[in-house]
Short mmCIF file of the C-alpha atoms (twelve columns), coordinates in Angstrom:
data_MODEL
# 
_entry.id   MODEL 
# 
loop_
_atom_site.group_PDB 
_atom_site.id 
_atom_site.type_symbol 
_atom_site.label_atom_id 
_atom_site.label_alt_id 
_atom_site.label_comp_id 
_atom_site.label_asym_id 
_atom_site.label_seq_id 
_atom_site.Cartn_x 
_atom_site.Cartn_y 
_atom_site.Cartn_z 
_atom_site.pdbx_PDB_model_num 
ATOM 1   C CA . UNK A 1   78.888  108.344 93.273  1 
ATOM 2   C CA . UNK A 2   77.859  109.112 97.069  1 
ATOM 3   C CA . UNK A 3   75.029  110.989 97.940  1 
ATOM 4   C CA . UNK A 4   75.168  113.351 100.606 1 
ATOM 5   C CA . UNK A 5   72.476  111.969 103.692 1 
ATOM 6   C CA . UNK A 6   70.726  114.857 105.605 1 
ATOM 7   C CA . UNK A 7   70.705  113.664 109.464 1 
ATOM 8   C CA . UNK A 8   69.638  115.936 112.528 1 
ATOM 9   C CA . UNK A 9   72.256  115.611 115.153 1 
ATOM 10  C CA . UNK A 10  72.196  116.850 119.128 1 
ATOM 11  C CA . UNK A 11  75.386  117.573 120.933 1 
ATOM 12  C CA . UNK A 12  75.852  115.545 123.777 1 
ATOM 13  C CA . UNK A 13  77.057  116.405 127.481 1 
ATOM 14  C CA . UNK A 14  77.018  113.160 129.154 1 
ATOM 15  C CA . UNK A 15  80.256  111.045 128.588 1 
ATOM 16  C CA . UNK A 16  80.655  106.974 129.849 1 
ATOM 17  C CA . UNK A 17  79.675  103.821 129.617 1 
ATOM 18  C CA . UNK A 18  76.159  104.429 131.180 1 
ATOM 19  C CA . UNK A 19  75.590  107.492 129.199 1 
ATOM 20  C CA . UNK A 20  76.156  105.738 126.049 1 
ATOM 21  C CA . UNK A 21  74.166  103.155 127.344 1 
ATOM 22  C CA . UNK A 22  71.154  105.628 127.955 1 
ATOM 23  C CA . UNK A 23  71.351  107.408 124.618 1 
ATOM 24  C CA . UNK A 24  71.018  103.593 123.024 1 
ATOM 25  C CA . UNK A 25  68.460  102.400 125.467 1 
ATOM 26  C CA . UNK A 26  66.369  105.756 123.661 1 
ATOM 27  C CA . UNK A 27  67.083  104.762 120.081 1 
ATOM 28  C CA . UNK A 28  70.182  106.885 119.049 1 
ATOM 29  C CA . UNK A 29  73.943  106.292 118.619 1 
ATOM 30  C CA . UNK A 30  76.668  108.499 120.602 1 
ATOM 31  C CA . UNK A 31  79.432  109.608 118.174 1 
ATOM 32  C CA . UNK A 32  82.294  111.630 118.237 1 
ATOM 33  C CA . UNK A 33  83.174  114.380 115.162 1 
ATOM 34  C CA . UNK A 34  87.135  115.352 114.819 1 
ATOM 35  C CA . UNK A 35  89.254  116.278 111.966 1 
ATOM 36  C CA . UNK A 36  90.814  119.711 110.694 1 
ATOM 37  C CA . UNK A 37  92.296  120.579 113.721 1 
ATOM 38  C CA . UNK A 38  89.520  121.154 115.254 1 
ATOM 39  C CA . UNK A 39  88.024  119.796 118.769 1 
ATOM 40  C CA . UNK A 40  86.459  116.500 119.254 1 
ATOM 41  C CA . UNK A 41  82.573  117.055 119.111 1 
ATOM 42  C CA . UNK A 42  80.456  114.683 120.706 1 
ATOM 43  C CA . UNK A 43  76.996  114.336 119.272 1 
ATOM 44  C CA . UNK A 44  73.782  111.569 119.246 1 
ATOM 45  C CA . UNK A 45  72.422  110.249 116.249 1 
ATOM 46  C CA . UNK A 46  69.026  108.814 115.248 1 
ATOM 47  C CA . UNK A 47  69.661  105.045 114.970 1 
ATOM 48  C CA . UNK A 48  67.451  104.094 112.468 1 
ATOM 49  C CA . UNK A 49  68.103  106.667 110.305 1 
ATOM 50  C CA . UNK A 50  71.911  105.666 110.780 1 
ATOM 51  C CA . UNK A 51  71.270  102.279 110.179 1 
ATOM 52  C CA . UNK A 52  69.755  102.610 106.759 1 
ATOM 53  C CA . UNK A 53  72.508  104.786 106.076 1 
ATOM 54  C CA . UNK A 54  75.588  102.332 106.553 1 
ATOM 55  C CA . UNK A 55  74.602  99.783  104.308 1 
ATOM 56  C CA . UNK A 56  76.300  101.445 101.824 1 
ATOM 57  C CA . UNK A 57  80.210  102.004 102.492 1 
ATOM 58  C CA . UNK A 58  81.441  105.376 102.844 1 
ATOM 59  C CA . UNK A 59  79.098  106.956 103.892 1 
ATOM 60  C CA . UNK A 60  79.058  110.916 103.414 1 
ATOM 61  C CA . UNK A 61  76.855  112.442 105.994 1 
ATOM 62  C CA . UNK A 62  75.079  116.674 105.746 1 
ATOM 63  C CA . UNK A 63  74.834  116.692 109.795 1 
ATOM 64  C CA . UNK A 64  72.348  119.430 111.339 1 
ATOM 65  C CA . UNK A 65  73.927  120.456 114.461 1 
ATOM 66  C CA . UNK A 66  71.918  123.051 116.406 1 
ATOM 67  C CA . UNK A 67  71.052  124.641 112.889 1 
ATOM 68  C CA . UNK A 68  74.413  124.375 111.832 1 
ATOM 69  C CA . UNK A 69  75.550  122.587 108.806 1 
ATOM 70  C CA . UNK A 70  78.713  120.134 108.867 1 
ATOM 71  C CA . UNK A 71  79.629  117.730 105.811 1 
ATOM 72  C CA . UNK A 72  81.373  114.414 107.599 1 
ATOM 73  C CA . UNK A 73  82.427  111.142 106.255 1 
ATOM 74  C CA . UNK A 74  82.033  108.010 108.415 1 
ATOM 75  C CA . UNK A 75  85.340  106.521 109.593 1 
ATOM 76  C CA . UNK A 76  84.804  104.081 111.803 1 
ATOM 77  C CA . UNK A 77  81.636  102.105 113.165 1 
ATOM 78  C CA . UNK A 78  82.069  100.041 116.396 1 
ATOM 79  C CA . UNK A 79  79.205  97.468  116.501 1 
ATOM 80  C CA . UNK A 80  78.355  94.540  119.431 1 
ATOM 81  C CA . UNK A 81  79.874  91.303  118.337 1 
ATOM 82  C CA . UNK A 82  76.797  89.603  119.392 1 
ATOM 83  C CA . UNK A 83  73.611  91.473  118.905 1 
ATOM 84  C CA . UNK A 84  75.145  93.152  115.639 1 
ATOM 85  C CA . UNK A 85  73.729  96.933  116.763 1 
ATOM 86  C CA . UNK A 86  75.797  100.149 116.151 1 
ATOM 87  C CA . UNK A 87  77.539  101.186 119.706 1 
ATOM 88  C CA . UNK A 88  79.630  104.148 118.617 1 
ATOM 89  C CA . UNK A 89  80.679  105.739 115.462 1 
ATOM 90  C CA . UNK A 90  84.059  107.970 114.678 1 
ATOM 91  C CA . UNK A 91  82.931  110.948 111.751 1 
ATOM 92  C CA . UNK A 92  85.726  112.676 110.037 1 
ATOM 93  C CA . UNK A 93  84.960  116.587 108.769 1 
ATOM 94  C CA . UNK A 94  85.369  117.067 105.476 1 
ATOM 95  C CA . UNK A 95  85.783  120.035 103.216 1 
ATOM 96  C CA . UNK A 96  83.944  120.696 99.849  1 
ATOM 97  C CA . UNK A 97  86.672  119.933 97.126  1 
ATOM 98  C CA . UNK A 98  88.501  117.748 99.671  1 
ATOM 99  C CA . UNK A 99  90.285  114.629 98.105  1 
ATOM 100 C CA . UNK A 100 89.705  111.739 100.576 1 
ATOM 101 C CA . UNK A 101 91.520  107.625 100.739 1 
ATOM 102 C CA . UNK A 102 88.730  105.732 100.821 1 
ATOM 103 C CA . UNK A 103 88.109  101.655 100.076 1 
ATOM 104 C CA . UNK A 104 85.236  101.052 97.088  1 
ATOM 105 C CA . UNK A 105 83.949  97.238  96.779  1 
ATOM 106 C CA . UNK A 106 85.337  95.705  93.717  1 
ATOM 107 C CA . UNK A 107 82.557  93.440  91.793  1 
ATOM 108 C CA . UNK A 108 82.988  91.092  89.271  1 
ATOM 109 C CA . UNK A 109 81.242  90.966  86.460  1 
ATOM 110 C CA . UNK A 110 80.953  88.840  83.403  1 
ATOM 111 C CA . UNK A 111 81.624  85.260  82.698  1 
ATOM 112 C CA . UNK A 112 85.327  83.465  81.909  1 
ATOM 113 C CA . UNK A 113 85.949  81.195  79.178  1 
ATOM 114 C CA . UNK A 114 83.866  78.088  79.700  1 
ATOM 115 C CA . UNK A 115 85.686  75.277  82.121  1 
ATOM 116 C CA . UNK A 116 87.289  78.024  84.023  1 
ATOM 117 C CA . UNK A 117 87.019  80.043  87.244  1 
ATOM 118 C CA . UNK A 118 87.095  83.728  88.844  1 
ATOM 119 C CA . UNK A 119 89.664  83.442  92.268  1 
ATOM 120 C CA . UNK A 120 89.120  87.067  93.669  1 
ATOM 121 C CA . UNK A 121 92.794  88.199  96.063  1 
ATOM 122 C CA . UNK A 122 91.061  91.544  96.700  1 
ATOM 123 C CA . UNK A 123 87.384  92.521  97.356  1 
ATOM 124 C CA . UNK A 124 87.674  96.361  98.120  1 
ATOM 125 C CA . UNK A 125 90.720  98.806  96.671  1 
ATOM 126 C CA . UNK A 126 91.996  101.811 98.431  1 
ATOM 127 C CA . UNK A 127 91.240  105.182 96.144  1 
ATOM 128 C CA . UNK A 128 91.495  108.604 96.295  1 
ATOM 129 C CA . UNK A 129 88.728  110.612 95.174  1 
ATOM 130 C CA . UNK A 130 86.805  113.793 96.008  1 
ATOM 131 C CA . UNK A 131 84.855  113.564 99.464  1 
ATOM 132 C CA . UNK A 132 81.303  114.490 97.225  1 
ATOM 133 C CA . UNK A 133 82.204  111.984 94.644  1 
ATOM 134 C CA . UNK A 134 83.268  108.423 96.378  1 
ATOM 135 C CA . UNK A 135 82.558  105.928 93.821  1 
ATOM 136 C CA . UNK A 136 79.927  102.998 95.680  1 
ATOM 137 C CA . UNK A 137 81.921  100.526 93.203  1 
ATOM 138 C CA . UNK A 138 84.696  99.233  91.332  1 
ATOM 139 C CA . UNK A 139 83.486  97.233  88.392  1 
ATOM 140 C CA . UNK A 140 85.920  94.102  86.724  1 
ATOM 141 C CA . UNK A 141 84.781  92.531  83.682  1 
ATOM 142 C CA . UNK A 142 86.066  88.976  83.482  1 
ATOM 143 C CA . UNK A 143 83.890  88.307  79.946  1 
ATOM 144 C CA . UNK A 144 86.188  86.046  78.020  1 
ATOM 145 C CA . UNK A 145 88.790  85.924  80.067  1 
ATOM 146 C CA . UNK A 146 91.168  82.515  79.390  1 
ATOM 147 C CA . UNK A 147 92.809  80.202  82.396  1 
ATOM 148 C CA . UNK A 148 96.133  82.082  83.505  1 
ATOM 149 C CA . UNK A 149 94.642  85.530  82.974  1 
ATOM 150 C CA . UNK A 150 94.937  87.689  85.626  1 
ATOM 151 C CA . UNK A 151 93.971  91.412  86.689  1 
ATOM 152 C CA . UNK A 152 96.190  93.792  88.517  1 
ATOM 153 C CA . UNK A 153 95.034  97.012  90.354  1 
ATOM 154 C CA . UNK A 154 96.649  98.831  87.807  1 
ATOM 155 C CA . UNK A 155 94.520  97.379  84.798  1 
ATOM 156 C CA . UNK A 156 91.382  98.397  86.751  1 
ATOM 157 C CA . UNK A 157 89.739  100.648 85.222  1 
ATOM 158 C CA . UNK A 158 88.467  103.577 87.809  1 
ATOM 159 C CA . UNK A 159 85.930  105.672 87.876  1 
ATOM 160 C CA . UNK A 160 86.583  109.639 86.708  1 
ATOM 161 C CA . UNK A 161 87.673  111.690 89.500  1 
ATOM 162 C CA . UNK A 162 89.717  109.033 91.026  1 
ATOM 163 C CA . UNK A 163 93.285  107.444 91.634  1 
ATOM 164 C CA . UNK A 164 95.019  104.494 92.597  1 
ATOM 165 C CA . UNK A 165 96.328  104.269 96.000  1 
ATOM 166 C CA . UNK A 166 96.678  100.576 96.428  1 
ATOM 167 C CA . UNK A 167 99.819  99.006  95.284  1 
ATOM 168 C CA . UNK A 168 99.636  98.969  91.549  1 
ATOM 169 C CA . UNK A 169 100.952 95.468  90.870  1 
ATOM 170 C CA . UNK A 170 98.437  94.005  93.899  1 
ATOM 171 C CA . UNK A 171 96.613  90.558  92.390  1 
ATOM 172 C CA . UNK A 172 92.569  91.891  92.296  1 
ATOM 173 C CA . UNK A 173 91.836  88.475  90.496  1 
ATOM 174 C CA . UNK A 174 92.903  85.603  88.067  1 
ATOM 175 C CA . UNK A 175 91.182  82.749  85.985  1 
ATOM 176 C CA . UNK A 176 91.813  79.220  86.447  1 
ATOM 177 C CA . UNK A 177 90.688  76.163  85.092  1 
ATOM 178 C CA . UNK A 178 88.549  74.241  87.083  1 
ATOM 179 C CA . UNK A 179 90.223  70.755  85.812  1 
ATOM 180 C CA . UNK A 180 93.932  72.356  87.411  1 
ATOM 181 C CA . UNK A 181 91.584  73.152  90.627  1 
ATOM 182 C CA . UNK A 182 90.324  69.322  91.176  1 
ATOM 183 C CA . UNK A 183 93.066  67.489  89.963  1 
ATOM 184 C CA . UNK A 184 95.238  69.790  92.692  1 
ATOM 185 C CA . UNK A 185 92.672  69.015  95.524  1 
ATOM 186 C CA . UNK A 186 93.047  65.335  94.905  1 
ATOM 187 C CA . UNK A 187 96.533  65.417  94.940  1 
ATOM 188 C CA . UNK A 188 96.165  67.193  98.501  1 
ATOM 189 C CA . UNK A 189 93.919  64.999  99.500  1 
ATOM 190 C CA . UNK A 190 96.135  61.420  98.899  1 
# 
């Protein structure tokens, strides 16, 4: 389940393209807070800090602004397609108690019958859960498994707390025999 990250935030006046480029050039990340009707706050994050943070998805962030206390979940991170470092990120407010759709990793586990092979159709599913609860994972045993077998969302099983929002009869993965798999490449390939 998530763990809530303690960060120290400062609200920011200066809006742009060279501000933001100033507040990285310092070693922090200009964000912007919306979300329960209320008014867009713009704030600066520590970058390292933030960093560390986002390498686990859905992130739930305990922000410190000017003393006060505000409980946000990550929504969007806009990164440089070249130099891979965190331009902007979009935080959404959330509310103890709050029941939010979020997208948990789904990982395999487990080995099929011998002579056969895992073909994975989805790598994250959409859940609801509660905000302070996000599951970090979805877990799929395949142990045993025969050729033709296959999983749907709706024979995942899912952690306590939350529910299904992604179609319930969407593929998450199926077993094949790696014999089928050649013999179908060579036929592609003559």
């Amino acid at each position: 389940m998530s763990d809530v990250d303690k960060v120290v935030a400062e609200v920011r006046e200066s809006f742009g393209k060279g501000a933001a480029r100033k507040i990285r050039a310092v070693g922090k990340i200009p964000a912007v807070i919306y979300g329960h009707g209320t008014e867009p706050q713009h704030v600066t994050l520590p970058a390292h800090q933030i960093g560390l943070i986002l390498r686990k998805t859905n992130a739930l962030l305990d922000l410190d602004i000017a003393g006060k206390s505000e409980l946000v979940l990550v929504k969007d991170v806009q990164k440089d397609p070249v130099r891979q470092i965190i331009e902007h990120i979009d935080l959404i407010v959330i509310k103890k108690g709050e029941k939010v759709d979020v997208e948990v990793p789904v990982h395999v586990e487990g080995e099929p019958f011998p002579g056969s092979q895992v073909d994975q159709d989805l790598h994250t599913l959409r859940l609801e859960a509660l905000a302070t609860a996000i599951p970090t994972s979805v877990v799929v045993s395949v142990a045993g498994l025969t050729e033709g077998a296959q999983i749907l969302a709706k024979d995942v099983t899912l952690p306590a707390g939350s529910t299904l929002v992604e179609d319930p009869n969407a593929l998450v993965l199926s077993i094949y025999a790696l014999a089928a798999a050649k013999a179908e490449g060579a036929e592609a390939a003559e």
